[in-house]
C-alpha positions as a Markdown table, in Angstrom:
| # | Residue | x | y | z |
|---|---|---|---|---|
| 1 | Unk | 12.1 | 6.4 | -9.7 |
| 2 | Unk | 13.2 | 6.6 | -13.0 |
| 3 | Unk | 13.4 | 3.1 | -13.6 |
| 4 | Unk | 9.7 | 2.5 | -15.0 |
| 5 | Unk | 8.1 | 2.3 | -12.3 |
| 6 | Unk | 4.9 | 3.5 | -10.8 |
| 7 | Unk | 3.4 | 4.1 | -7.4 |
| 8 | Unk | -0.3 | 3.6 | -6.7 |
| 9 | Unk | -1.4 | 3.3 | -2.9 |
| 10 | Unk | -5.2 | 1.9 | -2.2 |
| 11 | Unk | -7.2 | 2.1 | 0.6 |
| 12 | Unk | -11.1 | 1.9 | 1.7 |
| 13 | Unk | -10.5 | 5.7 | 2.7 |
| 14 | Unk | -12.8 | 8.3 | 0.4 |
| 15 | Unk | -12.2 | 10.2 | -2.4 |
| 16 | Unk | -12.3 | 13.1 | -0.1 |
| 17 | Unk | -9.5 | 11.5 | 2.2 |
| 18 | Unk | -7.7 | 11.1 | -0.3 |
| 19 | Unk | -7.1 | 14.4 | -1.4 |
| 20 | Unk | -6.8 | 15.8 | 1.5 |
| 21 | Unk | -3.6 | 13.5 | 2.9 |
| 22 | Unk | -2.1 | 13.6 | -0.2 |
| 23 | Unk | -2.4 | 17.6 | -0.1 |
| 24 | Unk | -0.9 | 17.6 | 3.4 |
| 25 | Unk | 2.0 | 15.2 | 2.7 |
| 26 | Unk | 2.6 | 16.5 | -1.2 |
| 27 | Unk | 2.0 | 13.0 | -2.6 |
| 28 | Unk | 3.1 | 13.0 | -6.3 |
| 29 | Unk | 1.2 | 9.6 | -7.0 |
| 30 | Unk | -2.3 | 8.3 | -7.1 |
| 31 | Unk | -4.7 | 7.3 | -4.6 |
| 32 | Unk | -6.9 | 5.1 | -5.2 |
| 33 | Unk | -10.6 | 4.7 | -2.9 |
| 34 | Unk | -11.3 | 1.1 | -2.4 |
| 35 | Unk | -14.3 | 2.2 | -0.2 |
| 36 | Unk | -15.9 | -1.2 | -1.1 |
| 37 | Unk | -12.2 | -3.2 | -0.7 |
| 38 | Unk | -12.8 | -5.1 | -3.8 |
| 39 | Unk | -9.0 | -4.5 | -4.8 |
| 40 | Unk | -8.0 | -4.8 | -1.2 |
| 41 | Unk | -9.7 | -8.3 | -0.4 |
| 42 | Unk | -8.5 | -9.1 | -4.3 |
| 43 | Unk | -4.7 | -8.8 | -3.1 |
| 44 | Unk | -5.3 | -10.3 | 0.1 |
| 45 | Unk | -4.9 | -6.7 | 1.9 |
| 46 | Unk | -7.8 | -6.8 | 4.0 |
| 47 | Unk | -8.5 | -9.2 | 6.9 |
| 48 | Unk | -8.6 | -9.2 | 10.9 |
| 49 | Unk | -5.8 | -7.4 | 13.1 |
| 50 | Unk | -5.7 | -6.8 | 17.0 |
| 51 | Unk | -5.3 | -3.5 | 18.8 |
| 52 | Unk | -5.0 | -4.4 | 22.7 |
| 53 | Unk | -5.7 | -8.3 | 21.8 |
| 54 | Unk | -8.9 | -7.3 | 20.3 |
| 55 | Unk | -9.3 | -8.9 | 16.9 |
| 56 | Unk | -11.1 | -5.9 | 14.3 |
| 57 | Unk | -10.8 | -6.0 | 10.1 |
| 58 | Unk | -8.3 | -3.2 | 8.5 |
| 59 | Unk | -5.8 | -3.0 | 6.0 |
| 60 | Unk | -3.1 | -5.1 | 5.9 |
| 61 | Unk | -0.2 | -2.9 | 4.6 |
| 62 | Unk | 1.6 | -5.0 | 1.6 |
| 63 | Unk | 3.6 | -3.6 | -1.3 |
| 64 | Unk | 2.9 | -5.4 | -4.5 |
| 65 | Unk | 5.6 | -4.9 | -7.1 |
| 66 | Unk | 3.5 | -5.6 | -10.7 |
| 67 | Unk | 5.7 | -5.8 | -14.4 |
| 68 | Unk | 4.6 | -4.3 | -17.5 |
| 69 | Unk | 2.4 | -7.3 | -18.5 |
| 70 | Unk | 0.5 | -7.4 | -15.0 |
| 71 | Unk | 2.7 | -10.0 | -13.1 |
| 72 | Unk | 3.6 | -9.5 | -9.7 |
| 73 | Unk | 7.0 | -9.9 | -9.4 |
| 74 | Unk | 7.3 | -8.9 | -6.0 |
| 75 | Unk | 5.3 | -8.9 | -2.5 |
| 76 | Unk | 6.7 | -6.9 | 0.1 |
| 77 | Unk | 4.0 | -8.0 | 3.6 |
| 78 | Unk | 6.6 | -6.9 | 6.5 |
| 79 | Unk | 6.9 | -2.9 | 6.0 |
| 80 | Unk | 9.8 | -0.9 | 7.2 |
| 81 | Unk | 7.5 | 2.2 | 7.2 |
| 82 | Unk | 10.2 | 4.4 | 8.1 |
| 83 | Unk | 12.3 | 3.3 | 5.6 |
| 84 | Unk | 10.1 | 1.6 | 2.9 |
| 85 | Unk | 11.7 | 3.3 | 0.1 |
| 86 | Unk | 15.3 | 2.3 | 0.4 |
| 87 | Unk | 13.6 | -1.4 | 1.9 |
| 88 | Unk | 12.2 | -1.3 | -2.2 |
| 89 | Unk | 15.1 | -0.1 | -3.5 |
| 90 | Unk | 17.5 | -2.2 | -2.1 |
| 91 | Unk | 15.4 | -5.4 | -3.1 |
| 92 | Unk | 15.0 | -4.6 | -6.1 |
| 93 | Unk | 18.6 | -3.3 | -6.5 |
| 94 | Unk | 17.4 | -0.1 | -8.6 |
């Protein structure tokens, strides 16, 4: 962004995965494998969901905006994923 900022993503997905999506999409940041969702249940990003009103455990997608000293200055829980960029941009005004 130019603006001194960094994006990390995290999931419980492999290593492996990991490299291979961010391959196919061209991903210029990292990945990071939470196989063991310590970070995930550490930000509150893993709990239960429904699929067909069937509870089951998954990611929770959140974007966590963190300052130089570690803060988080910003939690962004209802994703535009279309649009999640400008959605960060905008509220952020950068």
């Amino acid at each position: 962004l130019g603006k001194g900022y960094e994006v990390v993503g995290v999931s419980p997905d492999s290593i492996k995965s990991h490299l291979k999506f961010a391959g196919k999409y061209g991903l210029k940041f990292n990945l990071i494998a939470d196989e063991g969702k310590t970070i995930l249940e550490a930000y509150g990003a893993w709990g239960e969901k429904k699929m067909y009103g069937k509870p089951y455990m998954g990611v929770l997608r959140k974007t966590f905006v963190i300052d130089e000293n570690g803060m988080i200055t910003g939690i962004f829980d209802k994703l535009d994923t279309k649009d999640h960029t400008n959605q960060i941009i905008k509220a952020l005004n950068i």
